[in-house]
Amino acid sequence: MAEKRHWLEHSITQNFFVPVLAVVLSFAVGAIFIAIVGQNPIEVYYVLFSQTLGNEYGIGQLLFKTTPLIFAGLSVAICFKAGLFNIGAEGQLQIGAFATALVGMYTFGVPAFIEIPLLVLAGIVGGGIWGFIPGYLKAKTGAHEVINTIMLNFVALALVSYFATNIYNVPATVHTPSIAPTGRIPRFDVFFSGFEGSPVNFSILIAIVAAIFVWYYIDRTRPGYELRVVGLNAKAAEFGGINVARNLILSMTIGGALAGLVGTNYVMGYKYYFEEGFSTGTGFMGIAVALLGNNNPFGVILAALLFGMLEYGGLVINTMVPKELVSILQAIVIIFVISSNKIFRKTLVNYMKTRTLSVNQ
Amino acid sequence: MKYAIELVGITKRFARTVANDNVTLSVSAGSIHALVGENGAGKTTLMETLYGIYQPDSGKIRIHDTEVAIKSPQDSIRQGIGMVHQHFMLVPTLSVLENIILGAEDTRNAFLDLAKTSERITALADKFSLSVPLNEKVQDLGVGIQQRVEILKALYRKADILILDEPTAVLTPQESTRLFGILSELKQQGKTIVLITHKLNEVMEISDRVSVMRKGKIVGEMDTPTTSPQEIAELMVGRPVLLRVEKSKANTGKPVLSISNLSYVDRRGVEILKNVNFSVASGEILGIAGVEGNGQTQLVECITGLVKPTSGTISLNGVNLVGFPVKRVFDSGLAHVPEDRLKRGLVVDFTVKENLILGLHTRQEFNSRLSMRRSAIEQNARMLIKKYDVRPDDPDAIARGLSGGNQQKVIIARELSRNAQLIVASQPTRGVDIGGTEFIHRSIISERDKGKAVLLISADLTEVLSLSDRIAVIYDGMIVKIFPDNKVEESELGLFMTGTKGNGREASLA
Ligand SMILES: Nc1ncnc2c1ncn2[C@@H]1O[C@H](COP(=O)(O)OP(=O)(O)OP(=O)(O)O)[C@@H](O)[C@H]1O
Ligand SMILES: [Mg+2]
């Protein structure tokens, strides 16, 4: 009875081809909007792509924007896998980055090989605590994580804003003093002169390692197996002797810790201090990144690259189109991708006269 | 003879399987037509294609001599087709009345005229002797009544062709008898009925004609009076089948499971289990007979540690399990086949091999220091798939795509592979075909013969009678009778099961 699967039914096609098609289509729709504001879409796109991908400086800027998106995307993705919707990456990354800056400003004189891991750990712990709280509340009281993470975002923002502007700030600024120089993560341009001037730094390697970690954890380890069971069928998990509550807490904590690593890019790799308002909604973009990346860690990297490009691309086409247009383009990408799963798959598959995978017993 | 349904050359493929292979089937108007076949033979797919859930890759459908295009269930409802699915499709939090009219509301007025509608439904229900409580919530009703709601729902949509997919799988013998009464009534009134079932006595009892499917094809079609269960079974499986369970005498040893004075009061304060006492010894199968909803589910949940009993002890090899977390209960030597395989037994989005280690995933053989041992998991799956004849024989198949019977085999395979001292099997062959049932029964008996203690909970009396060495009857949360052997008449059991006999706890000790 076995038969060769149609190419559309391979998971590679489904997980890769469909999102790519969604992105292409959304650019097409974006072109209409560009035309509406009276610009030539081809010209605008040309500038967009050539300035972001066409030279090392542009690539550097793009990668700099990509790094925090990877962390945030991974944070949302791992929670998704456990069946939790983490809207709180923004708050988690604020706390994490602030913790990094705080530890960094009090640890002068520590050698780099200790200082760097120490500051990374500070981010992990800070974000982790902020993820642990809603995870714990969910597991012990059933309080919905969506509400709690949203609320904790407000709390986190207010907290760091207060401390960064009133208590730990350099007078008359909204940022903290610099971290110890040994805690700095080197920029690319120290080694490759082509990146001169762009803030991209080696924290992107931490992001890639984090993605590999998440993949390995979810796909290959026993706790990862348990986490997936909990996400897909909590009742079966219970029956399989899996501690559901512990897994909910654990996944939110890991998610928070991943978001907390955002500080490696900004605090350790760029400004060397924490500044109020440093994140422009990265945590929320993480939701879109995770969706576009299909909650797959490597998909998250690709999606983060795309959104990183859009974010920086928004700046380069700033003079040609209103900056709102870039927001529109990002929104269109997200809408297309989210809808694509069902719509594209169905139409494509029907079009190819094959069998649907939809299940209904 | 006039046909109500004609399916001509229907082919339906899924990703890797041909579920229906050029199937031609004609059903005479006003008849009851049985559709039988092994798990995964394609019965549900064929009927769901007729009902518009799937589109066939090729083939034609004629309803009452006119060719029709059925693109969705709405189309088929318009053609007068109604279907009661293998898994019910009711909204638990809505009332019976709301469920019946859902999607078929009278939209001439902006407001629902519930009083008038309920009158209409009552009239309809009376006509076919389908009594249902219109204002109760579906979640508070037993499966038998839910099923009548499904039938009524179809009739309310003016169905004159009714498809029932394994309707008796979840029913007690009494409820089945009642259902058949309703079906005969419907037939009298000119309705056409297609009945999918695995129980051949039902085929013999009620159908006019029977079609047998195997591997996506129709392999035989007979007028029921001219055939026998033996012949149908052979056609289904492709080899002679034993319709009886063969087992030697039990070689009973020491008690493995002893339950004493077990009571359980649920969160609403209802006393579900009342002072339950029994024990299961190594080498024996104790069957628990009872109408569903008399505490069996909770009894099993207490034993497996999913809920905590209010009082009493449950000891496994002398160790009291009460208060242990689930994992520790299982590690103490328990295997459990849960009654609801989709809810508890499987992660349907997982592959077969991932499902085959659920609950065993902490074992050393599947883990190396950092990661799980994928080769061991794969090997385990290949071995179990082969041993338990799971189809397709692909460790990477997603569990959702397996037919019900094969999903059940996955669970049985996993649980028996625990090699536990006590096996608690709830409805182990629900929805499983004859070949599969025979196989599962033989597996359970062979575990018994290896000295395992088996607690069998089943709504299927035939199963309880043929498999058990002793039979306990549960009624209203009490064990009202324990028979020392399985030489009991079904009717006698029935009296205890319905509380007519044995209300004094005559056998509280075994
Ligand atoms: N949605 C689906 N996607 C992929 N394969 C499917 C799907 N539905 C059914 N199949 C496959 O099609 C075949 C026929 O399945 P079907 O459910 O029709 O069998 P069945 O005769 O109703 O079995 P059962 O008695 O177990 O209910 C099986 O091999 C099954 O695995
Ligand atoms: Mg079926």
mmCIF file of N, CA and C and ligand atoms in Angstrom, chain A residues 361, chain B residues 38-40 42-45 86 165-166 196 198 403-405 431, ligand 2:
data_model
loop_
_atom_site.group_PDB
_atom_site.id
_atom_site.type_symbol
_atom_site.label_atom_id
_atom_site.label_comp_id
_atom_site.label_asym_id
_atom_site.label_seq_id
_atom_site.Cartn_x
_atom_site.Cartn_y
_atom_site.Cartn_z
ATOM 1 N N GLN A 361 -11.226 12.168 11.643
ATOM 2 C CA GLN A 361 -11.845 10.850 11.868
ATOM 3 C C GLN A 361 -13.059 11.002 12.713
ATOM 4 N N GLU B 38 -11.213 -5.096 8.149
ATOM 5 C CA GLU B 38 -10.181 -4.904 9.162
ATOM 6 C C GLU B 38 -9.942 -3.432 9.439
ATOM 7 N N ASN B 39 -9.228 -3.164 10.514
ATOM 8 C CA ASN B 39 -8.803 -1.797 10.792
ATOM 9 C C ASN B 39 -7.955 -1.299 9.629
ATOM 10 N N GLY B 40 -8.279 -0.121 9.175
ATOM 11 C CA GLY B 40 -7.495 0.452 8.096
ATOM 12 C C GLY B 40 -7.921 -0.039 6.724
ATOM 13 N N GLY B 42 -10.457 0.906 5.133
ATOM 14 C CA GLY B 42 -10.942 2.046 4.363
ATOM 15 C C GLY B 42 -12.427 2.315 4.506
ATOM 16 N N LYS B 43 -13.057 1.747 5.496
ATOM 17 C CA LYS B 43 -14.501 1.913 5.675
ATOM 18 C C LYS B 43 -14.865 3.361 5.991
ATOM 19 N N THR B 44 -14.187 3.890 6.998
ATOM 20 C CA THR B 44 -14.496 5.264 7.394
ATOM 21 C C THR B 44 -14.211 6.223 6.242
ATOM 22 N N THR B 45 -13.089 6.017 5.589
ATOM 23 C CA THR B 45 -12.735 6.898 4.475
ATOM 24 C C THR B 45 -13.817 6.862 3.400
ATOM 25 N N GLN B 86 -17.518 7.983 14.124
ATOM 26 C CA GLN B 86 -16.872 7.095 15.074
ATOM 27 C C GLN B 86 -16.620 7.840 16.392
ATOM 28 N N ASP B 165 -20.978 4.980 11.938
ATOM 29 C CA ASP B 165 -19.623 4.431 11.960
ATOM 30 C C ASP B 165 -19.329 3.830 13.329
ATOM 31 N N GLU B 166 -19.288 2.533 13.395
ATOM 32 C CA GLU B 166 -19.059 1.793 14.647
ATOM 33 C C GLU B 166 -19.880 2.321 15.818
ATOM 34 N N ILE B 196 -21.333 0.563 9.874
ATOM 35 C CA ILE B 196 -19.973 0.032 9.944
ATOM 36 C C ILE B 196 -19.798 -0.614 11.308
ATOM 37 N N HIS B 198 -17.485 -3.881 13.718
ATOM 38 C CA HIS B 198 -16.525 -4.983 13.793
ATOM 39 C C HIS B 198 -17.170 -6.215 14.406
ATOM 40 N N SER B 403 -5.101 3.920 11.476
ATOM 41 C CA SER B 403 -6.505 3.615 11.755
ATOM 42 C C SER B 403 -6.639 3.314 13.244
ATOM 43 N N GLY B 404 -7.883 3.400 13.719
ATOM 44 C CA GLY B 404 -8.128 3.246 15.148
ATOM 45 C C GLY B 404 -7.524 1.966 15.720
ATOM 46 N N GLY B 405 -7.684 0.874 15.012
ATOM 47 C CA GLY B 405 -7.195 -0.397 15.508
ATOM 48 C C GLY B 405 -5.684 -0.427 15.612
ATOM 49 N N GLY B 431 -13.132 -0.872 19.178
ATOM 50 C CA GLY B 431 -12.877 -0.403 17.824
ATOM 51 C C GLY B 431 -11.821 -1.195 17.078
HETATM 52 MG MG MG C 2 -13.030 3.650 10.889
#
